[in-house]
């Protein structure tokens, strides 16, 4: 049974589409106008805030801070308060010393702490993360319980910021609050910034590091190895060495780096002994490590690798290490004798050119 | 004493400029490296404070220009973290001093005064 579309229905359909297009255009225009307004406001806001920050830094901590009437007028607007908070945090990354204390003063004067707490209660992860960031940067230690509760938040943006805040505000003690049962990965960036915030390891921290080295989370082990390297905790040498047989190659790589950093007189001999059983990436790390550590005693071992290592990449690392440990003459002689082997010659020239 | 301040971060530029003025220096401001080189060519600059990373010409290019022009003007470089290699290059090219951001504006003023005292 065929149903024909009437002319009336066609016109109605066209009108409906036109109305939808019209509404879409209106929505785009409203959105663009709003964005333009925010952008143009931000230019004004930046000028006002920069001037206030500059004035406070230049006057120094002895001079009482006066509220800027322009800023006060805008403070009623949530977008302005958030922008202000953002700029203040950005400024904290630019200055040091008494200038930072001055920024803390501005934070308190305009009750941006209150704004940070408001954002912390928001249900938008990016706002919560920003609030944690602000409270951390401005060293609001009273916010620790609220920040601590965010460690179990389901959104990575929030719990990562909370983890960093714990370490920045509480040091090693803060780290202990979440690293024990950690199940999720810790990104390289997160590891680096937490490591940067750690300034000392308390005596009781040694036992905790021992536990973390046994963690089932490879990121925890990796971070722990970085801590051992940073603080040169040579007492962990044997435990770290035992991790060389870990099933994860990334851990093995970290182990080699750590062993080379806290090495004893037996370390290199042990690494050379284990060399044949280790994965390729780890072997590369050892070959590079001999060069970095300028282990001249192992020149013969490296020369053998230069000749016999199955992959060219390994031979390149061997050649570079030989150069680093002062075997330039050996490489030059080898390059003169290697006219037939083009790949070998390229490797030797590559290593030699680094110094020529 | 005229200090040329080359920095593309508005807040840092304003803050250092005000600090220097408060200390009695005359300050010439620029937000890009190329303009800084032009200002050096014009002459009358006693000391330069320059960021390493700037639009159009970097702090390193400013140092090279100084060398090319044969001007012995003391220069303090401001660098970001992790720019150690560039800092070493800057010293090779004749930078007098450098400070890593985040930096203390008060410390910068002390270093400026020290460099000026050494010149006298």
Coordinates of C-alpha atoms in Angstrom, one line a residue:
Chain A
X1 CA 0.0 0.0 0.0
X2 CA 1.7 3.2 -1.2
X3 CA 1.4 6.3 0.9
X4 CA 2.0 9.6 -0.9
X5 CA 3.6 12.6 0.8
X6 CA 1.5 15.6 0.4
X7 CA 2.8 19.0 -0.6
X8 CA 1.7 20.3 2.8
X9 CA 3.9 17.7 4.5
X10 CA 6.9 18.7 2.4
X11 CA 6.5 22.4 3.2
X12 CA 6.2 21.5 6.9
X13 CA 9.3 19.4 6.7
X14 CA 11.3 22.2 5.0
X15 CA 10.1 24.7 7.6
X16 CA 11.1 22.4 10.4
X17 CA 14.6 22.0 9.0
X18 CA 14.9 25.8 8.5
X19 CA 13.8 26.4 12.1
X20 CA 16.4 24.0 13.4
X21 CA 19.1 25.6 11.3
X22 CA 18.0 29.0 12.6
X23 CA 18.1 27.8 16.2
X24 CA 21.6 26.3 15.6
X25 CA 22.9 29.7 14.2
X26 CA 21.5 31.5 17.2
X27 CA 23.1 29.0 19.6
X28 CA 26.5 29.4 17.8
X29 CA 26.2 33.2 17.9
X30 CA 25.4 33.2 21.6
X31 CA 28.3 30.8 22.3
X32 CA 30.7 32.9 20.3
X33 CA 29.6 36.1 21.9
X34 CA 30.1 34.5 25.3
X35 CA 33.5 33.3 24.4
X36 CA 34.5 36.7 23.0
X37 CA 33.2 38.4 26.2
X38 CA 35.2 36.0 28.4
X39 CA 38.3 36.5 26.2
X40 CA 38.1 40.3 26.3
X41 CA 37.3 40.2 30.0
X42 CA 40.4 38.1 30.6
X43 CA 42.6 40.7 29.0
X44 CA 41.3 43.3 31.5
X45 CA 41.5 40.8 34.4
X46 CA 45.1 39.8 33.6
X47 CA 46.2 43.5 33.6
X48 CA 44.5 44.1 37.0
X49 CA 45.8 40.9 38.6
X50 CA 49.4 41.3 37.2
X51 CA 49.5 44.9 38.6
X52 CA 48.4 43.7 42.0
X53 CA 50.9 40.8 42.1
X54 CA 53.7 43.1 40.8
X55 CA 53.0 45.8 43.4
X56 CA 53.0 43.3 46.3
X57 CA 56.2 41.6 45.1
X58 CA 58.0 45.0 44.6
X59 CA 56.9 46.4 47.9
X60 CA 58.1 43.3 49.7
X61 CA 56.7 41.5 52.8
X62 CA 57.0 44.5 55.2
X63 CA 54.5 46.6 53.4
X64 CA 50.8 45.9 54.1
X65 CA 48.9 44.8 51.0
X66 CA 46.0 47.0 49.9
X67 CA 43.0 45.6 48.0
X68 CA 42.7 46.8 44.5
X69 CA 39.1 48.3 44.0
X70 CA 39.1 47.0 40.4
X71 CA 39.7 43.5 41.5
X72 CA 37.2 43.8 44.3
X73 CA 34.5 44.7 41.8
X74 CA 35.2 41.6 39.7
X75 CA 35.4 39.3 42.7
X76 CA 31.7 38.8 42.7
X77 CA 32.1 36.8 39.5
X78 CA 33.0 33.1 39.9
X79 CA 34.8 33.1 36.5
X80 CA 37.0 35.9 37.7
X81 CA 37.8 34.3 41.0
X82 CA 38.8 31.1 39.2
X83 CA 40.9 33.0 36.7
X84 CA 42.6 34.9 39.6
X85 CA 43.4 31.6 41.3
X86 CA 44.9 30.3 38.1
X87 CA 47.1 33.3 37.6
X88 CA 48.3 33.2 41.2
X89 CA 49.3 29.6 40.8
X90 CA 51.0 30.4 37.5
X91 CA 52.9 33.2 39.2
X92 CA 54.1 30.9 41.9
X93 CA 56.0 28.9 39.3
X94 CA 57.8 32.1 38.2
X95 CA 59.1 33.5 41.4
X96 CA 60.9 32.3 44.5
X97 CA 61.9 33.6 47.9
X98 CA 60.0 36.4 49.5
X99 CA 58.0 37.0 46.3
X100 CA 56.2 33.7 46.9
X101 CA 55.3 34.8 50.5
X102 CA 53.8 37.9 48.8
X103 CA 51.6 35.7 46.6
X104 CA 50.4 33.8 49.8
X105 CA 49.4 37.3 51.1
X106 CA 47.3 38.0 48.1
X107 CA 45.7 34.6 48.3
X108 CA 44.5 35.3 51.9
X109 CA 43.6 39.0 51.3
X110 CA 41.1 38.2 48.6
X111 CA 39.8 35.0 50.3
X112 CA 40.9 32.9 47.4
X113 CA 41.2 30.1 50.0
X114 CA 37.4 30.2 50.3
X115 CA 37.1 30.0 46.5
X116 CA 39.5 27.0 46.5
X117 CA 37.3 25.2 49.1
X118 CA 34.2 26.0 47.0
X119 CA 35.8 24.4 44.0
X120 CA 36.9 21.4 46.0
X121 CA 33.2 20.7 46.8
X122 CA 32.4 20.9 43.1
X123 CA 31.4 17.7 41.2
X124 CA 33.5 18.6 38.2
X125 CA 36.9 16.7 38.3
X126 CA 38.9 19.5 36.6
X127 CA 37.6 22.1 39.2
X128 CA 38.3 19.7 42.1
X129 CA 41.9 19.1 40.7
X130 CA 42.4 22.9 40.4
X131 CA 41.3 23.4 43.9
X132 CA 43.7 20.8 45.3
X133 CA 46.4 22.4 43.2
X134 CA 45.7 25.9 44.6
X135 CA 45.5 24.7 48.2
X136 CA 48.8 22.8 47.8
X137 CA 50.7 25.6 46.1
X138 CA 49.4 28.1 48.7
X139 CA 50.4 25.6 51.5
X140 CA 47.0 25.5 53.1
X141 CA 47.8 22.6 55.5
X142 CA 44.4 22.9 57.2
X143 CA 43.0 21.4 53.9
X144 CA 44.9 18.2 54.4
X145 CA 41.9 16.1 55.6
X146 CA 39.8 17.2 52.6
X147 CA 42.6 16.6 50.2
X148 CA 43.3 13.2 51.8
X149 CA 39.7 12.2 51.2
X150 CA 40.2 12.8 47.4
X151 CA 42.9 10.1 47.3
X152 CA 40.1 7.5 46.7
X153 CA 38.3 9.6 44.1
X154 CA 37.5 7.7 41.0
X155 CA 38.7 10.4 38.6
X156 CA 42.5 10.2 37.8
X157 CA 42.7 14.0 37.5
X158 CA 41.5 14.3 41.1
X159 CA 43.3 11.4 42.8
X160 CA 46.6 12.2 41.0
X161 CA 46.5 15.8 42.2
X162 CA 45.6 14.6 45.7
X163 CA 48.6 12.2 45.7
X164 CA 51.0 15.0 44.6
X165 CA 49.5 17.3 47.3
X166 CA 50.1 14.8 50.0
X167 CA 53.8 14.5 49.0
X168 CA 54.3 18.2 48.5
X169 CA 52.7 19.1 51.9
X170 CA 53.8 16.2 54.0
X171 CA 56.9 14.8 52.3
X172 CA 57.6 11.2 52.8
X173 CA 54.9 10.8 55.4
X174 CA 52.4 12.0 52.8
X175 CA 53.7 9.4 50.4
X176 CA 53.1 6.6 52.9
X177 CA 49.4 7.5 53.1
X178 CA 48.6 6.1 49.7
X179 CA 51.6 4.2 48.2
X180 CA 51.0 1.0 50.4
X181 CA 47.9 -0.3 48.7
X182 CA 48.2 1.6 45.4
X183 CA 46.7 -0.4 42.5
X184 CA 46.7 2.1 39.6
X185 CA 49.7 3.2 37.5
X186 CA 51.8 6.3 38.4
X187 CA 52.7 8.2 35.3
X188 CA 56.3 9.2 34.7
X189 CA 55.4 12.9 35.1
X190 CA 53.7 12.2 38.4
X191 CA 56.7 10.2 39.6
X192 CA 59.0 13.0 38.7
X193 CA 57.1 15.8 40.4
X194 CA 56.6 13.7 43.6
X195 CA 60.3 12.8 43.6
X196 CA 61.1 16.5 43.2
X197 CA 59.0 17.3 46.2
X198 CA 60.7 14.8 48.5
X199 CA 63.5 16.4 50.4
X200 CA 64.4 13.8 52.9
X201 CA 63.8 10.2 53.9
X202 CA 63.0 9.7 57.6
X203 CA 64.7 6.8 59.4
X204 CA 61.5 4.8 59.6
X205 CA 61.1 5.3 55.9
X206 CA 63.7 2.6 55.2
X207 CA 61.3 -0.1 56.3
X208 CA 58.6 1.3 54.1
X209 CA 60.8 1.4 51.1
X210 CA 61.7 -2.3 51.7
X211 CA 57.9 -3.1 51.5
X212 CA 57.4 -1.0 48.4
X213 CA 60.2 -2.8 46.7
X214 CA 58.1 -6.0 47.1
X215 CA 54.9 -4.4 45.8
X216 CA 52.8 -6.1 43.1
X217 CA 52.4 -2.8 41.4
X218 CA 55.3 -2.3 39.1
X219 CA 54.9 1.5 39.2
X220 CA 55.4 1.5 42.9
X221 CA 58.6 -0.5 42.6
X222 CA 59.8 1.8 39.8
X223 CA 59.1 4.9 41.9
X224 CA 60.8 3.3 44.9
X225 CA 63.9 2.7 42.8
X226 CA 63.9 6.3 41.7
X227 CA 63.8 7.4 45.4
X228 CA 66.8 5.1 46.1
X229 CA 68.7 6.7 43.3
X230 CA 67.8 10.2 44.4
X231 CA 68.8 9.7 48.0
X232 CA 71.7 7.4 47.2
X233 CA 70.4 4.8 49.7
X234 CA 73.3 2.3 49.2
X235 CA 71.9 0.1 52.0
X236 CA 69.4 -1.1 49.4
X237 CA 72.0 -2.4 47.0
X238 CA 71.4 -6.1 47.6
X239 CA 67.6 -5.8 47.5
X240 CA 67.8 -3.9 44.3
X241 CA 70.2 -6.4 42.8
X242 CA 67.8 -9.2 43.6
X243 CA 65.2 -7.4 41.5
X244 CA 67.3 -7.8 38.4
X245 CA 65.5 -11.1 37.7
X246 CA 62.0 -9.4 37.9
X247 CA 59.7 -10.5 35.1
X248 CA 59.0 -6.9 34.0
X249 CA 61.6 -5.4 31.7
X250 CA 60.8 -1.8 32.7
X251 CA 61.7 -2.7 36.3
X252 CA 64.9 -4.4 35.2
X253 CA 65.9 -1.2 33.3
X254 CA 65.3 0.8 36.5
X255 CA 67.2 -1.7 38.5
X256 CA 70.3 -1.4 36.2
X257 CA 70.1 2.4 36.4
X258 CA 69.8 2.2 40.2
X259 CA 72.6 -0.3 40.6
X260 CA 74.9 1.9 38.5
X261 CA 73.9 4.8 40.7
X262 CA 74.5 3.1 44.1
X263 CA 77.1 0.7 42.9
X264 CA 79.5 -1.3 45.1
X265 CA 82.8 -2.8 43.9
X266 CA 80.9 -5.9 42.9
X267 CA 78.0 -4.3 41.0
X268 CA 79.5 -4.3 37.5
X269 CA 80.9 -7.8 37.8
X270 CA 77.4 -9.0 38.8
X271 CA 75.8 -7.2 35.8
X272 CA 78.4 -8.6 33.4
X273 CA 77.8 -12.1 34.8
X274 CA 74.0 -11.8 34.4
X275 CA 74.4 -10.1 30.9
X276 CA 73.7 -13.2 28.7
X277 CA 70.4 -14.0 30.5
X278 CA 69.0 -10.5 30.4
X279 CA 66.6 -9.1 27.8
X280 CA 68.0 -7.0 25.0
X281 CA 66.9 -3.6 26.3
X282 CA 68.5 -4.4 29.7
X283 CA 71.7 -5.4 27.9
X284 CA 71.7 -2.1 26.1
X285 CA 71.3 -0.3 29.4
X286 CA 74.4 -2.1 30.8
X287 CA 76.5 -1.4 27.7
X288 CA 75.5 2.3 28.0
X289 CA 76.1 2.2 31.8
X290 CA 79.7 1.0 31.4
X291 CA 80.3 4.1 29.3
X292 CA 78.6 6.5 31.7
X293 CA 80.4 5.0 34.7
X294 CA 83.7 5.0 32.8
X295 CA 84.3 1.4 33.8
X296 CA 87.7 1.0 32.1
X297 CA 88.2 -2.4 33.7
X298 CA 85.4 -3.8 31.5
X299 CA 86.8 -2.5 28.2
X300 CA 87.6 -6.0 27.0
X301 CA 84.0 -7.1 27.6
X302 CA 82.7 -4.2 25.6
X303 CA 85.1 -4.9 22.8
X304 CA 83.7 -8.4 22.5
X305 CA 80.2 -7.0 22.4
X306 CA 81.3 -4.5 19.7
X307 CA 82.5 -7.5 17.6
X308 CA 79.9 -10.1 18.4
X309 CA 76.6 -8.5 19.5
X310 CA 73.9 -9.8 17.2
X311 CA 72.1 -6.4 16.8
X312 CA 73.7 -3.3 15.4
X313 CA 72.1 -1.1 18.0
X314 CA 73.9 -3.1 20.7
X315 CA 77.2 -2.6 18.8
X316 CA 76.5 1.1 18.6
X317 CA 76.1 1.3 22.4
X318 CA 79.3 -0.7 22.8
X319 CA 81.2 1.6 20.5
X320 CA 79.9 4.7 22.3
X321 CA 81.0 3.2 25.6
X322 CA 84.4 2.4 24.4
X323 CA 84.7 6.0 23.3
X324 CA 83.6 7.2 26.7
X325 CA 86.1 5.1 28.5
X326 CA 89.0 6.4 26.4
X327 CA 89.4 3.6 23.8
X328 CA 89.6 6.0 20.9
X329 CA 92.8 4.4 19.6
X330 CA 91.2 1.0 19.6
X331 CA 88.2 2.3 17.6
X332 CA 90.4 4.1 15.1
X333 CA 92.5 1.0 14.6
X334 CA 89.4 -1.1 14.2
X335 CA 87.9 1.3 11.7
X336 CA 91.1 1.1 9.6
X337 CA 90.9 -2.7 9.6
X338 CA 87.1 -2.9 8.9
X339 CA 87.0 -1.8 5.3
X340 CA 84.9 -4.7 4.1
X341 CA 82.2 -4.6 6.8
X342 CA 80.2 -1.5 5.9
X343 CA 77.8 -1.7 8.9
X344 CA 80.7 -2.1 11.4
X345 CA 82.6 0.8 9.8
X346 CA 79.5 3.0 10.1
X347 CA 79.2 2.1 13.8
X348 CA 82.9 2.9 14.5
X349 CA 82.7 6.2 12.6
X350 CA 79.5 7.1 14.5
X351 CA 81.3 6.6 17.8
X352 CA 84.5 8.4 16.6
X353 CA 82.7 11.4 15.2
X354 CA 81.2 12.1 18.6
X355 CA 84.6 13.4 19.6
X356 CA 86.2 14.4 16.3
Chain B
X1 CA 72.6 53.3 34.6
X2 CA 70.5 51.9 31.8
X3 CA 69.3 48.3 32.0
X4 CA 67.8 46.6 29.0
X5 CA 65.2 44.1 30.1
X6 CA 64.2 41.5 27.5
X7 CA 61.5 39.2 28.7
X8 CA 58.3 37.9 27.0
X9 CA 56.4 37.1 30.3
X10 CA 54.4 40.2 31.1
X11 CA 54.3 39.7 34.9
X12 CA 58.1 39.0 35.2
X13 CA 58.8 42.0 32.9
X14 CA 56.7 44.4 34.9
X15 CA 57.9 43.1 38.3
X16 CA 61.6 43.3 37.4
X17 CA 61.2 46.6 35.7
X18 CA 59.5 48.1 38.8
X19 CA 62.2 46.6 41.1
X20 CA 64.9 48.1 39.0
X21 CA 63.2 51.5 38.9
X22 CA 62.9 51.4 42.6
X23 CA 66.6 50.8 42.9
X24 CA 67.2 53.9 40.7
X25 CA 67.9 52.3 37.4
X26 CA 66.6 53.5 34.0
X27 CA 64.9 50.6 32.3
X28 CA 64.4 49.9 28.7
X29 CA 61.8 47.1 28.0
X30 CA 61.4 44.7 25.2
X31 CA 59.3 41.6 24.7
X32 CA 61.2 40.1 21.9
X33 CA 64.8 39.2 21.1
X34 CA 65.0 40.9 17.8
X35 CA 64.0 44.3 19.2
X36 CA 66.6 43.7 22.0
X37 CA 69.3 43.4 19.4
X38 CA 68.2 46.6 17.7
X39 CA 68.2 48.4 21.0
X40 CA 71.8 47.1 21.8
X41 CA 72.9 48.4 18.3
X42 CA 71.5 51.9 19.2
X43 CA 73.8 52.0 22.2
X44 CA 73.5 53.5 25.7
X45 CA 72.9 50.2 27.4
X46 CA 74.9 49.4 30.6
X47 CA 73.5 46.0 31.5
X48 CA 71.2 43.5 30.0
X49 CA 68.8 41.1 31.7
X50 CA 67.4 38.6 29.1
X51 CA 65.3 35.6 29.1
X52 CA 66.8 32.7 27.1
X53 CA 63.6 31.7 25.3
X54 CA 62.0 34.6 23.5
X55 CA 60.1 35.3 20.3
X56 CA 62.0 36.1 17.1
X57 CA 65.5 35.9 18.6
X58 CA 66.6 33.9 21.7
X59 CA 68.9 35.0 24.5
X60 CA 71.6 33.0 22.9
X61 CA 71.2 35.1 19.7
X62 CA 71.4 38.3 21.7
X63 CA 74.7 37.0 23.1
X64 CA 76.0 36.2 19.7
X65 CA 75.0 39.7 18.5
X66 CA 76.9 41.3 21.4
X67 CA 80.0 39.3 20.4
X68 CA 79.6 40.2 16.8
X69 CA 79.1 43.9 17.6
X70 CA 82.1 43.8 20.0
X71 CA 80.1 45.2 22.9
X72 CA 81.3 44.2 26.3
X73 CA 77.9 44.7 28.1
X74 CA 77.4 42.4 31.2
X75 CA 74.4 40.2 30.7
X76 CA 72.3 38.2 33.1
X77 CA 70.4 35.3 31.5
X78 CA 67.1 34.0 32.9
X79 CA 66.5 30.4 32.1
X80 CA 63.8 27.8 32.7
X81 CA 64.4 24.6 34.5
X82 CA 66.1 21.9 32.4
X83 CA 67.9 24.3 30.1
X84 CA 71.3 23.4 31.5
X85 CA 72.9 22.8 28.1
X86 CA 71.7 26.2 26.8
X87 CA 73.0 27.9 30.0
X88 CA 76.4 26.3 29.3
X89 CA 76.3 27.6 25.8
X90 CA 75.4 31.0 27.1
X91 CA 78.4 31.1 29.4
X92 CA 80.6 30.0 26.5
X93 CA 79.3 33.0 24.5
X94 CA 80.1 35.4 27.4
X95 CA 77.0 35.5 29.7
X96 CA 78.0 37.1 33.0
X97 CA 75.5 35.4 35.2
X98 CA 72.3 33.4 35.1
X99 CA 69.3 32.7 37.2
X100 CA 66.9 29.8 36.9
X101 CA 63.1 30.4 37.1
X102 CA 61.4 30.4 39.5
X103 CA 63.7 33.1 40.8
X104 CA 63.8 35.7 43.5
X105 CA 63.5 39.2 42.2
X106 CA 65.5 40.4 45.3
X107 CA 68.4 38.1 44.5
X108 CA 68.3 39.4 40.9
X109 CA 68.8 42.9 42.1
X110 CA 71.7 41.9 44.2
X111 CA 73.3 40.2 41.2
X112 CA 72.7 43.3 39.1
X113 CA 74.4 45.5 41.7
X114 CA 77.3 43.1 42.0
X115 CA 77.9 43.1 38.2
X116 CA 77.7 46.9 38.1
X117 CA 80.2 47.2 41.0
X118 CA 82.6 44.8 39.2
X119 CA 82.4 47.0 36.2
X120 CA 83.5 50.1 38.0

